[in-house]
PDB file of C-alpha atoms and ligand atoms in Angstrom:
ATOM      1  CA  MET A  94      -9.287  18.005  -6.552  1.00  0.00           C
ATOM      2  CA  SER A  95      -8.523  14.798  -8.368  1.00  0.00           C
ATOM      3  CA  GLU A  96     -11.270  12.177  -8.649  1.00  0.00           C
ATOM      4  CA  PHE A  97      -8.539   9.598  -8.015  1.00  0.00           C
ATOM      5  CA  VAL A  98      -7.806   8.268  -4.562  1.00  0.00           C
ATOM      6  CA  MET A  99      -4.520   6.447  -4.241  1.00  0.00           C
ATOM      7  CA  ASP A 100      -4.640   2.810  -3.230  1.00  0.00           C
ATOM      8  CA  ALA A 101      -4.967   2.307   0.531  1.00  0.00           C
ATOM      9  CA  ASN A 102      -1.627   0.525   0.705  1.00  0.00           C
ATOM     10  CA  TRP A 103       0.166   2.926  -1.633  1.00  0.00           C
ATOM     11  CA  LEU A 104       3.441   4.266  -0.285  1.00  0.00           C
ATOM     12  CA  HIS A 105       4.253   7.882  -1.036  1.00  0.00           C
ATOM     13  CA  TRP A 106       7.774   8.535  -2.256  1.00  0.00           C
ATOM     14  CA  HIS A 107      10.402   9.586   0.284  1.00  0.00           C
ATOM     15  CA  GLN A 108       9.744  13.151   1.433  1.00  0.00           C
ATOM     16  CA  SER A 109      13.247  13.931   2.693  1.00  0.00           C
ATOM     17  CA  PRO A 110      15.824  11.770   0.924  1.00  0.00           C
ATOM     18  CA  SER A 111      19.395  12.064   2.126  1.00  0.00           C
ATOM     19  CA  LYS A 112      21.939  14.050   0.172  1.00  0.00           C
ATOM     20  CA  PRO A 113      24.055  11.491  -1.681  1.00  0.00           C
ATOM     21  CA  VAL A 114      27.617  11.102  -0.456  1.00  0.00           C
ATOM     22  CA  PHE A 115      28.612  10.001  -3.963  1.00  0.00           C
ATOM     23  CA  LYS A 116      29.045  13.072  -6.136  1.00  0.00           C
ATOM     24  CA  LEU A 117      27.517  12.417  -9.521  1.00  0.00           C
ATOM     25  CA  PRO A 118      29.656  13.427 -12.502  1.00  0.00           C
ATOM     26  CA  ALA A 119      28.426  16.517 -14.355  1.00  0.00           C
ATOM     27  CA  GLY A 120      25.904  15.502 -16.998  1.00  0.00           C
ATOM     28  CA  ALA A 121      24.630  12.368 -15.249  1.00  0.00           C
ATOM     29  CA  VAL A 122      21.309  10.964 -16.500  1.00  0.00           C
ATOM     30  CA  ASP A 123      18.597   9.403 -14.335  1.00  0.00           C
ATOM     31  CA  ALA A 124      17.507   6.963 -17.051  1.00  0.00           C
ATOM     32  CA  HIS A 125      14.472   5.392 -15.395  1.00  0.00           C
ATOM     33  CA  CYS A 126      11.852   7.480 -13.646  1.00  0.00           C
ATOM     34  CA  HIS A 127       8.153   8.207 -14.040  1.00  0.00           C
ATOM     35  CA  VAL A 128       5.560  10.945 -13.681  1.00  0.00           C
ATOM     36  CA  PHE A 129       2.084  10.179 -12.327  1.00  0.00           C
ATOM     37  CA  GLY A 130      -0.667  12.577 -13.332  1.00  0.00           C
ATOM     38  CA  PRO A 131      -1.495  14.877 -11.676  1.00  0.00           C
ATOM     39  CA  GLY A 132      -4.674  12.833 -11.918  1.00  0.00           C
ATOM     40  CA  ASN A 133      -6.956  15.874 -12.280  1.00  0.00           C
ATOM     41  CA  LYS A 134      -5.042  16.947 -15.401  1.00  0.00           C
ATOM     42  CA  PHE A 135      -3.873  13.615 -16.791  1.00  0.00           C
ATOM     43  CA  PRO A 136      -6.374  10.956 -15.669  1.00  0.00           C
ATOM     44  CA  PHE A 137      -5.099   7.485 -14.865  1.00  0.00           C
ATOM     45  CA  ALA A 138      -6.093   4.748 -17.315  1.00  0.00           C
ATOM     46  CA  PRO A 139      -9.258   2.722 -16.695  1.00  0.00           C
ATOM     47  CA  GLU A 140      -7.300  -0.527 -17.225  1.00  0.00           C
ATOM     48  CA  ARG A 141      -4.631   0.388 -14.625  1.00  0.00           C
ATOM     49  CA  LYS A 142      -3.633  -2.126 -11.972  1.00  0.00           C
ATOM     50  CA  TYR A 143      -2.975   0.505  -9.302  1.00  0.00           C
ATOM     51  CA  THR A 144      -3.876   4.077  -8.469  1.00  0.00           C
ATOM     52  CA  PRO A 145      -0.809   5.982  -7.301  1.00  0.00           C
ATOM     53  CA  CYS A 146      -0.354   9.326  -5.618  1.00  0.00           C
ATOM     54  CA  ASP A 147       0.410  12.194  -7.981  1.00  0.00           C
ATOM     55  CA  ALA A 148       4.062  12.684  -8.873  1.00  0.00           C
ATOM     56  CA  SER A 149       4.472  15.726 -11.070  1.00  0.00           C
ATOM     57  CA  LYS A 150       7.152  16.827 -13.489  1.00  0.00           C
ATOM     58  CA  GLN A 151       8.155  19.695 -11.202  1.00  0.00           C
ATOM     59  CA  GLN A 152       8.649  17.281  -8.320  1.00  0.00           C
ATOM     60  CA  LEU A 153      10.821  15.175 -10.619  1.00  0.00           C
ATOM     61  CA  TRP A 154      12.901  18.215 -11.644  1.00  0.00           C
ATOM     62  CA  ASP A 155      13.297  19.112  -7.948  1.00  0.00           C
ATOM     63  CA  LEU A 156      14.606  15.635  -7.193  1.00  0.00           C
ATOM     64  CA  ARG A 157      16.930  15.782 -10.189  1.00  0.00           C
ATOM     65  CA  GLN A 158      18.490  18.946  -8.888  1.00  0.00           C
ATOM     66  CA  TYR A 159      18.660  17.746  -5.302  1.00  0.00           C
ATOM     67  CA  LEU A 160      20.434  14.506  -6.208  1.00  0.00           C
ATOM     68  CA  GLY A 161      22.748  16.180  -8.730  1.00  0.00           C
ATOM     69  CA  PHE A 162      21.506  14.714 -12.014  1.00  0.00           C
ATOM     70  CA  SER A 163      21.415  16.737 -15.220  1.00  0.00           C
ATOM     71  CA  ARG A 164      18.850  14.844 -17.274  1.00  0.00           C
ATOM     72  CA  ASN A 165      15.972  12.365 -17.035  1.00  0.00           C
ATOM     73  CA  VAL A 166      14.592   9.580 -19.135  1.00  0.00           C
ATOM     74  CA  ILE A 167      10.911   9.362 -18.228  1.00  0.00           C
ATOM     75  CA  VAL A 168       9.303   5.990 -18.765  1.00  0.00           C
ATOM     76  CA  GLN A 169       5.556   5.703 -19.276  1.00  0.00           C
ATOM     77  CA  ALA A 170       4.088   3.914 -16.256  1.00  0.00           C
ATOM     78  CA  THR A 171       1.338   1.326 -16.635  1.00  0.00           C
ATOM     79  CA  CYS A 172      -1.112   3.429 -14.585  1.00  0.00           C
ATOM     80  CA  HIS A 173      -1.357   5.749 -17.607  1.00  0.00           C
ATOM     81  CA  GLY A 174      -1.923   2.919 -20.092  1.00  0.00           C
ATOM     82  CA  ALA A 175      -1.215   4.039 -23.663  1.00  0.00           C
ATOM     83  CA  ASP A 176      -2.234   7.652 -23.019  1.00  0.00           C
ATOM     84  CA  ASN A 177       1.130   9.391 -23.076  1.00  0.00           C
ATOM     85  CA  SER A 178      -0.225  12.898 -22.317  1.00  0.00           C
ATOM     86  CA  ALA A 179       1.448  13.269 -18.915  1.00  0.00           C
ATOM     87  CA  LEU A 180       4.729  12.012 -20.341  1.00  0.00           C
ATOM     88  CA  VAL A 181       4.563  14.338 -23.361  1.00  0.00           C
ATOM     89  CA  ASP A 182       3.652  17.285 -21.139  1.00  0.00           C
ATOM     90  CA  ALA A 183       6.731  16.633 -18.998  1.00  0.00           C
ATOM     91  CA  LEU A 184       9.030  16.193 -21.987  1.00  0.00           C
ATOM     92  CA  GLU A 185       7.789  19.381 -23.628  1.00  0.00           C
ATOM     93  CA  ALA A 186       8.350  21.349 -20.429  1.00  0.00           C
ATOM     94  CA  SER A 187      11.833  19.955 -19.865  1.00  0.00           C
ATOM     95  CA  ASN A 188      13.896  22.267 -22.094  1.00  0.00           C
ATOM     96  CA  GLY A 189      15.459  19.217 -23.676  1.00  0.00           C
ATOM     97  CA  LEU A 190      16.607  17.829 -20.337  1.00  0.00           C
ATOM     98  CA  ALA A 191      14.177  14.903 -20.453  1.00  0.00           C
ATOM     99  CA  LEU A 192      13.501  12.339 -23.152  1.00  0.00           C
ATOM    100  CA  GLY A 193      10.996   9.545 -22.895  1.00  0.00           C
ATOM    101  CA  VAL A 194       9.778   6.032 -23.463  1.00  0.00           C
ATOM    102  CA  ALA A 195       6.097   5.716 -24.391  1.00  0.00           C
ATOM    103  CA  THR A 196       3.495   2.986 -24.417  1.00  0.00           C
ATOM    104  CA  ILE A 197       1.712   2.702 -27.749  1.00  0.00           C
ATOM    105  CA  LYS A 198      -0.918   0.531 -29.379  1.00  0.00           C
ATOM    106  CA  GLU A 199      -0.834  -0.928 -32.823  1.00  0.00           C
ATOM    107  CA  ASP A 200      -3.424   1.447 -34.223  1.00  0.00           C
ATOM    108  CA  ILE A 201      -1.136   4.448 -33.692  1.00  0.00           C
ATOM    109  CA  THR A 202      -0.636   6.395 -36.925  1.00  0.00           C
ATOM    110  CA  GLU A 203       2.692   7.463 -38.390  1.00  0.00           C
ATOM    111  CA  ALA A 204       1.678  11.092 -37.768  1.00  0.00           C
ATOM    112  CA  GLU A 205       1.154  10.318 -34.079  1.00  0.00           C
ATOM    113  CA  LEU A 206       4.541   8.618 -33.926  1.00  0.00           C
ATOM    114  CA  ASP A 207       6.044  11.751 -35.513  1.00  0.00           C
ATOM    115  CA  LYS A 208       4.450  13.855 -32.774  1.00  0.00           C
ATOM    116  CA  LEU A 209       5.822  11.624 -30.046  1.00  0.00           C
ATOM    117  CA  HIS A 210       9.275  11.839 -31.580  1.00  0.00           C
ATOM    118  CA  ALA A 211       9.039  15.635 -31.744  1.00  0.00           C
ATOM    119  CA  ALA A 212       8.084  15.684 -28.053  1.00  0.00           C
ATOM    120  CA  GLY A 213      11.161  13.633 -27.168  1.00  0.00           C
ATOM    121  CA  VAL A 214      10.076   9.993 -27.227  1.00  0.00           C
ATOM    122  CA  ARG A 215      12.860   7.645 -28.290  1.00  0.00           C
ATOM    123  CA  GLY A 216      11.494   4.238 -27.354  1.00  0.00           C
ATOM    124  CA  VAL A 217       8.440   2.194 -26.445  1.00  0.00           C
ATOM    125  CA  ARG A 218       7.917   0.042 -23.396  1.00  0.00           C
ATOM    126  CA  PHE A 219       6.329  -3.385 -23.252  1.00  0.00           C
ATOM    127  CA  ASN A 220       5.494  -4.970 -19.985  1.00  0.00           C
ATOM    128  CA  PHE A 221       5.764  -8.720 -19.478  1.00  0.00           C
ATOM    129  CA  VAL A 222       5.259  -8.566 -15.717  1.00  0.00           C
ATOM    130  CA  LYS A 223       1.995 -10.431 -15.371  1.00  0.00           C
ATOM    131  CA  ARG A 224       0.647  -8.489 -12.378  1.00  0.00           C
ATOM    132  CA  LEU A 225       0.882  -5.233 -14.391  1.00  0.00           C
ATOM    133  CA  VAL A 226      -0.913  -6.184 -17.624  1.00  0.00           C
ATOM    134  CA  ASP A 227      -4.039  -8.050 -18.758  1.00  0.00           C
ATOM    135  CA  ALA A 228      -2.303  -9.918 -21.562  1.00  0.00           C
ATOM    136  CA  LEU A 229       1.283 -10.351 -22.656  1.00  0.00           C
ATOM    137  CA  PRO A 230       1.877  -8.144 -25.692  1.00  0.00           C
ATOM    138  CA  PHE A 231       3.610 -10.550 -28.116  1.00  0.00           C
ATOM    139  CA  ASN A 232       1.815  -9.782 -31.376  1.00  0.00           C
ATOM    140  CA  SER A 233       1.529  -6.060 -30.946  1.00  0.00           C
ATOM    141  CA  LEU A 234       5.159  -5.798 -29.898  1.00  0.00           C
ATOM    142  CA  LYS A 235       6.360  -7.612 -33.009  1.00  0.00           C
ATOM    143  CA  ARG A 236       4.305  -5.432 -35.335  1.00  0.00           C
ATOM    144  CA  ILE A 237       5.239  -2.214 -33.528  1.00  0.00           C
ATOM    145  CA  ALA A 238       8.916  -3.214 -33.486  1.00  0.00           C
ATOM    146  CA  ASP A 239       8.858  -3.567 -37.263  1.00  0.00           C
ATOM    147  CA  ARG A 240       7.453  -0.032 -37.505  1.00  0.00           C
ATOM    148  CA  ILE A 241       9.752   1.774 -35.069  1.00  0.00           C
ATOM    149  CA  VAL A 242      13.016   0.213 -36.214  1.00  0.00           C
ATOM    150  CA  SER A 243      13.286   2.726 -39.053  1.00  0.00           C
ATOM    151  CA  ARG A 244      13.028   5.572 -36.513  1.00  0.00           C
ATOM    152  CA  ASP A 245      15.975   4.196 -34.575  1.00  0.00           C
ATOM    153  CA  TRP A 246      13.761   3.934 -31.504  1.00  0.00           C
ATOM    154  CA  HIS A 247      14.356   1.125 -29.056  1.00  0.00           C
ATOM    155  CA  ILE A 248      12.147  -1.169 -27.020  1.00  0.00           C
ATOM    156  CA  VAL A 249      12.167  -1.307 -23.238  1.00  0.00           C
ATOM    157  CA  ILE A 250      11.084  -4.662 -21.854  1.00  0.00           C
ATOM    158  CA  TYR A 251      10.126  -5.390 -18.291  1.00  0.00           C
ATOM    159  CA  PHE A 252       9.967  -9.016 -17.166  1.00  0.00           C
ATOM    160  CA  GLU A 253      10.861 -11.160 -14.185  1.00  0.00           C
ATOM    161  CA  SER A 254      13.708 -13.662 -14.249  1.00  0.00           C
ATOM    162  CA  GLN A 255      11.551 -16.770 -13.934  1.00  0.00           C
ATOM    163  CA  ASP A 256       9.859 -15.832 -17.215  1.00  0.00           C
ATOM    164  CA  LEU A 257      13.003 -15.303 -19.285  1.00  0.00           C
ATOM    165  CA  PRO A 258      13.319 -18.943 -20.486  1.00  0.00           C
ATOM    166  CA  GLU A 259       9.908 -18.818 -22.187  1.00  0.00           C
ATOM    167  CA  LEU A 260      10.407 -15.263 -23.495  1.00  0.00           C
ATOM    168  CA  TYR A 261      13.992 -15.722 -24.690  1.00  0.00           C
ATOM    169  CA  ASP A 262      13.376 -16.742 -28.314  1.00  0.00           C
ATOM    170  CA  PHE A 263      10.753 -14.083 -28.785  1.00  0.00           C
ATOM    171  CA  PHE A 264      13.013 -11.339 -27.445  1.00  0.00           C
ATOM    172  CA  THR A 265      15.975 -12.421 -29.554  1.00  0.00           C
ATOM    173  CA  SER A 266      13.790 -12.272 -32.682  1.00  0.00           C
ATOM    174  CA  LEU A 267      13.154  -8.535 -32.265  1.00  0.00           C
ATOM    175  CA  PRO A 268      14.913  -6.138 -34.657  1.00  0.00           C
ATOM    176  CA  THR A 269      15.585  -3.103 -32.439  1.00  0.00           C
ATOM    177  CA  THR A 270      17.836  -2.305 -29.513  1.00  0.00           C
ATOM    178  CA  LEU A 271      16.246  -3.853 -26.406  1.00  0.00           C
ATOM    179  CA  VAL A 272      16.630  -2.285 -22.978  1.00  0.00           C
ATOM    180  CA  VAL A 273      15.798  -4.554 -20.047  1.00  0.00           C
ATOM    181  CA  ASP A 274      14.380  -2.974 -16.901  1.00  0.00           C
ATOM    182  CA  HIS A 275      16.086  -3.778 -13.609  1.00  0.00           C
ATOM    183  CA  MET A 276      18.367  -6.572 -14.929  1.00  0.00           C
ATOM    184  CA  GLY A 277      15.300  -8.722 -15.599  1.00  0.00           C
ATOM    185  CA  ARG A 278      14.575  -8.818 -11.863  1.00  0.00           C
ATOM    186  CA  PRO A 279      17.078 -11.526 -10.834  1.00  0.00           C
ATOM    187  CA  ASP A 280      16.382 -13.787  -7.881  1.00  0.00           C
ATOM    188  CA  VAL A 281      19.273 -12.693  -5.675  1.00  0.00           C
ATOM    189  CA  SER A 282      18.751 -15.605  -3.297  1.00  0.00           C
ATOM    190  CA  LYS A 283      20.390 -17.659  -6.037  1.00  0.00           C
ATOM    191  CA  PRO A 284      24.094 -17.464  -6.823  1.00  0.00           C
ATOM    192  CA  VAL A 285      25.310 -14.733  -9.122  1.00  0.00           C
ATOM    193  CA  ASP A 286      27.203 -17.399 -11.081  1.00  0.00           C
ATOM    194  CA  GLY A 287      24.240 -19.827 -11.098  1.00  0.00           C
ATOM    195  CA  ASP A 288      22.122 -20.997 -14.031  1.00  0.00           C
ATOM    196  CA  ASP A 289      19.352 -18.403 -13.690  1.00  0.00           C
ATOM    197  CA  PHE A 290      21.542 -15.351 -13.928  1.00  0.00           C
ATOM    198  CA  ALA A 291      23.715 -17.132 -16.504  1.00  0.00           C
ATOM    199  CA  LEU A 292      20.730 -17.075 -18.851  1.00  0.00           C
ATOM    200  CA  PHE A 293      20.406 -13.324 -18.461  1.00  0.00           C
ATOM    201  CA  LEU A 294      24.133 -12.841 -19.034  1.00  0.00           C
ATOM    202  CA  LYS A 295      23.919 -15.080 -22.115  1.00  0.00           C
ATOM    203  CA  PHE A 296      21.014 -12.970 -23.357  1.00  0.00           C
ATOM    204  CA  MET A 297      23.290  -9.924 -23.226  1.00  0.00           C
ATOM    205  CA  GLN A 298      26.434 -11.728 -24.342  1.00  0.00           C
ATOM    206  CA  GLU A 299      24.955 -13.281 -27.469  1.00  0.00           C
ATOM    207  CA  ASN A 300      22.810 -10.305 -28.462  1.00  0.00           C
ATOM    208  CA  ASP A 301      24.690  -7.069 -28.685  1.00  0.00           C
ATOM    209  CA  ASN A 302      21.425  -5.177 -29.191  1.00  0.00           C
ATOM    210  CA  VAL A 303      20.450  -5.974 -25.571  1.00  0.00           C
ATOM    211  CA  TRP A 304      21.077  -3.369 -22.869  1.00  0.00           C
ATOM    212  CA  SER A 305      20.222  -3.457 -19.180  1.00  0.00           C
ATOM    213  CA  LYS A 306      19.240  -0.962 -16.538  1.00  0.00           C
ATOM    214  CA  VAL A 307      21.120  -1.767 -13.342  1.00  0.00           C
ATOM    215  CA  SER A 308      18.339  -0.250 -11.299  1.00  0.00           C
ATOM    216  CA  CYS A 309      15.873  -1.008  -8.515  1.00  0.00           C
ATOM    217  CA  PRO A 310      17.964  -2.728  -5.864  1.00  0.00           C
ATOM    218  CA  GLU A 311      15.065  -1.876  -3.562  1.00  0.00           C
ATOM    219  CA  ARG A 312      12.731  -4.159  -5.565  1.00  0.00           C
ATOM    220  CA  ILE A 313      15.224  -6.959  -6.035  1.00  0.00           C
ATOM    221  CA  SER A 314      16.931  -7.124  -2.652  1.00  0.00           C
ATOM    222  CA  ILE A 315      16.017  -9.630  -0.001  1.00  0.00           C
ATOM    223  CA  VAL A 316      18.247  -8.185   2.727  1.00  0.00           C
ATOM    224  CA  GLY A 317      16.561  -4.795   2.268  1.00  0.00           C
ATOM    225  CA  PRO A 318      17.433  -1.198   3.155  1.00  0.00           C
ATOM    226  CA  ASP A 319      18.816  -1.981   6.617  1.00  0.00           C
ATOM    227  CA  ASN A 320      21.568  -3.902   4.865  1.00  0.00           C
ATOM    228  CA  ASN A 321      21.951  -1.366   2.068  1.00  0.00           C
ATOM    229  CA  TYR A 322      20.540  -3.814  -0.510  1.00  0.00           C
ATOM    230  CA  LEU A 323      24.017  -5.343  -0.599  1.00  0.00           C
ATOM    231  CA  ASP A 324      22.792  -8.664  -2.007  1.00  0.00           C
ATOM    232  CA  VAL A 325      22.047  -6.913  -5.312  1.00  0.00           C
ATOM    233  CA  VAL A 326      25.570  -5.528  -5.713  1.00  0.00           C
ATOM    234  CA  PRO A 327      27.282  -8.638  -7.198  1.00  0.00           C
ATOM    235  CA  PHE A 328      24.548  -8.913  -9.840  1.00  0.00           C
ATOM    236  CA  ALA A 329      24.665  -5.284 -10.891  1.00  0.00           C
ATOM    237  CA  ARG A 330      28.427  -5.177 -10.791  1.00  0.00           C
ATOM    238  CA  LYS A 331      28.725  -8.221 -13.000  1.00  0.00           C
ATOM    239  CA  VAL A 332      26.443  -6.679 -15.609  1.00  0.00           C
ATOM    240  CA  VAL A 333      28.295  -3.359 -15.512  1.00  0.00           C
ATOM    241  CA  GLU A 334      31.735  -4.963 -15.739  1.00  0.00           C
ATOM    242  CA  HIS A 335      30.783  -7.372 -18.542  1.00  0.00           C
ATOM    243  CA  PHE A 336      28.762  -4.928 -20.611  1.00  0.00           C
ATOM    244  CA  PRO A 337      30.019  -1.440 -19.709  1.00  0.00           C
ATOM    245  CA  ASP A 338      28.754   0.095 -22.951  1.00  0.00           C
ATOM    246  CA  ARG A 339      25.211  -1.248 -22.647  1.00  0.00           C
ATOM    247  CA  VAL A 340      24.111  -0.316 -19.126  1.00  0.00           C
ATOM    248  CA  LEU A 341      21.955   2.492 -17.743  1.00  0.00           C
ATOM    249  CA  TRP A 342      21.064   3.593 -14.220  1.00  0.00           C
ATOM    250  CA  GLY A 343      17.849   5.137 -12.888  1.00  0.00           C
ATOM    251  CA  THR A 344      16.179   6.032  -9.614  1.00  0.00           C
ATOM    252  CA  ASP A 345      12.755   4.576 -10.545  1.00  0.00           C
ATOM    253  CA  TRP A 346      11.235   7.557  -8.716  1.00  0.00           C
ATOM    254  CA  PRO A 347       8.420   7.677  -7.546  1.00  0.00           C
ATOM    255  CA  HIS A 348       8.840   3.929  -7.043  1.00  0.00           C
ATOM    256  CA  PRO A 349       5.466   2.479  -8.101  1.00  0.00           C
ATOM    257  CA  ASN A 350       4.182  -0.518  -6.195  1.00  0.00           C
ATOM    258  CA  MET A 351       6.848  -0.512  -3.527  1.00  0.00           C
ATOM    259  CA  LYS A 352       4.960  -2.135  -0.685  1.00  0.00           C
ATOM    260  CA  SER A 353       7.652  -3.209   1.778  1.00  0.00           C
ATOM    261  CA  HIS A 354       9.248   0.230   2.233  1.00  0.00           C
ATOM    262  CA  MET A 355      10.025   3.398   0.335  1.00  0.00           C
ATOM    263  CA  PRO A 356      13.683   3.790  -0.642  1.00  0.00           C
ATOM    264  CA  ASP A 357      15.731   6.863   0.160  1.00  0.00           C
ATOM    265  CA  ASP A 358      16.707   8.172  -3.295  1.00  0.00           C
ATOM    266  CA  GLY A 359      19.977   9.588  -1.967  1.00  0.00           C
ATOM    267  CA  LYS A 360      20.979   6.167  -0.687  1.00  0.00           C
ATOM    268  CA  LEU A 361      20.140   4.640  -4.074  1.00  0.00           C
ATOM    269  CA  VAL A 362      22.573   7.091  -5.677  1.00  0.00           C
ATOM    270  CA  ASP A 363      25.166   6.015  -3.143  1.00  0.00           C
ATOM    271  CA  MET A 364      24.979   2.484  -4.540  1.00  0.00           C
ATOM    272  CA  ILE A 365      26.272   3.610  -7.940  1.00  0.00           C
ATOM    273  CA  PRO A 366      29.993   3.306  -7.024  1.00  0.00           C
ATOM    274  CA  LEU A 367      29.322  -0.213  -5.760  1.00  0.00           C
ATOM    275  CA  PHE A 368      27.792  -1.139  -9.115  1.00  0.00           C
ATOM    276  CA  ALA A 369      30.353   0.794 -11.187  1.00  0.00           C
ATOM    277  CA  PRO A 370      33.528   1.068  -9.119  1.00  0.00           C
ATOM    278  CA  THR A 371      35.716   3.145 -11.425  1.00  0.00           C
ATOM    279  CA  ALA A 372      35.327   6.653 -12.796  1.00  0.00           C
ATOM    280  CA  GLU A 373      35.472   5.221 -16.303  1.00  0.00           C
ATOM    281  CA  LEU A 374      32.580   2.813 -15.644  1.00  0.00           C
ATOM    282  CA  GLN A 375      30.594   5.588 -13.970  1.00  0.00           C
ATOM    283  CA  GLN A 376      31.121   7.859 -16.968  1.00  0.00           C
ATOM    284  CA  LYS A 377      29.733   5.189 -19.304  1.00  0.00           C
ATOM    285  CA  LEU A 378      26.838   4.192 -17.045  1.00  0.00           C
ATOM    286  CA  LEU A 379      25.659   7.671 -16.188  1.00  0.00           C
ATOM    287  CA  ILE A 380      26.591   9.770 -19.203  1.00  0.00           C
ATOM    288  CA  ASP A 381      28.026   8.147 -22.345  1.00  0.00           C
ATOM    289  CA  ASN A 382      25.499   5.309 -22.652  1.00  0.00           C
ATOM    290  CA  PRO A 383      22.282   7.261 -22.025  1.00  0.00           C
ATOM    291  CA  MET A 384      23.513  10.155 -24.167  1.00  0.00           C
ATOM    292  CA  ARG A 385      24.229   7.753 -27.039  1.00  0.00           C
ATOM    293  CA  LEU A 386      20.945   5.869 -26.714  1.00  0.00           C
ATOM    294  CA  TYR A 387      18.688   8.896 -26.210  1.00  0.00           C
ATOM    295  CA  TRP A 388      20.258  12.226 -27.037  1.00  0.00           C
ATOM    296  CA  SER A 389      22.038  11.299 -30.274  1.00  0.00           C
ATOM    297  CA  LYS A 390      18.840  10.599 -32.279  1.00  0.00           C
TER     298      LYS A 390
HETATM  299  C1  0GY B 691       8.947   0.165 -12.373  1.00  0.00           C
HETATM  300  C2  0GY B 691       8.328  -0.992 -11.762  1.00  0.00           C
HETATM  301  C3  0GY B 691       7.006  -1.274 -11.608  1.00  0.00           C
HETATM  302  C4  0GY B 691       5.917  -0.607 -12.202  1.00  0.00           C
HETATM  303  C5  0GY B 691       5.911  -0.010 -13.383  1.00  0.00           C
HETATM  304  O1  0GY B 691       4.891   1.044 -15.138  1.00  0.00           O
HETATM  305  C6  0GY B 691       4.725   0.548 -14.039  1.00  0.00           C
HETATM  306  O2  0GY B 691       3.633   0.494 -13.482  1.00  0.00           O
HETATM  307  O3  0GY B 691       7.004   0.113 -14.065  1.00  0.00           O
HETATM  308  C7  0GY B 691       6.640  -2.433 -10.768  1.00  0.00           C
HETATM  309  O4  0GY B 691       5.496  -2.489 -10.305  1.00  0.00           O
HETATM  310  O5  0GY B 691       7.488  -3.322 -10.562  1.00  0.00           O
HETATM  311  O6  0GY B 691       9.892   0.019 -13.127  1.00  0.00           O
HETATM  312  O7  0GY B 691       8.552   1.292 -12.123  1.00  0.00           O
END
């Protein structure tokens, strides 16, 4: 039995997702997902902002097979802090079918970075979403970026659109490839061709080291699942069509901190052809881009 009890308002991931109608191309990568615990084996971090239910590597592999993906990129979730044990355990058990993004602190040694690389880590994640961290990680990110650039690792950044203006200069000063989670969480009540989203597009346009995950319509949408998250489509489609070689897609399973509802992972897959309407765009989004960013190092 785990000593951890999930938060009272925690929503468990969908127990019977639909089978996607969209048939994923062979070799497709789910490039944003997490494992949680199990808490009795991989305790959650004392500084965490939430206590989730367990979500094990085997449950992730089962979902991968059910949806029709071939590979996963597992991203360290904030509930595990900078203890990457659960992530490393999953990567090592994956037979090369999963690579990962870790959270690290500045005092990490080169030998520890070597070990993470050997396990399958290819990037580090820094969280600028204020509800998920105690302090924004400017200084440590800069110093870590200078260390990982020689390894050809990248940095995953998670922020919300209202914070991009103040973060912009800092992000553009970083030396590595930058991968933005969930399109920088655009406010989809605003126009897709308005000033807010224009700043995000400029960020990608003027910095060819910036990539974006076109993920998490369920977090971004205002119209919600009953309307198939359709308000997110113009935003994702614009990013995919403008930057087809720098986009990734992921389920975000097991969907931490979803409070309004739990998405049906099969229905999320069915949004892919709305985001990337041609076979060529789908090939880049689901296979070529993640294979180049993760599996070629
Ligand atoms: C996501 C989104 C969230 C949480 C985390 O690591 C995390 O705790 O990423 C969120 O709360 O928006 O990408 O999984």
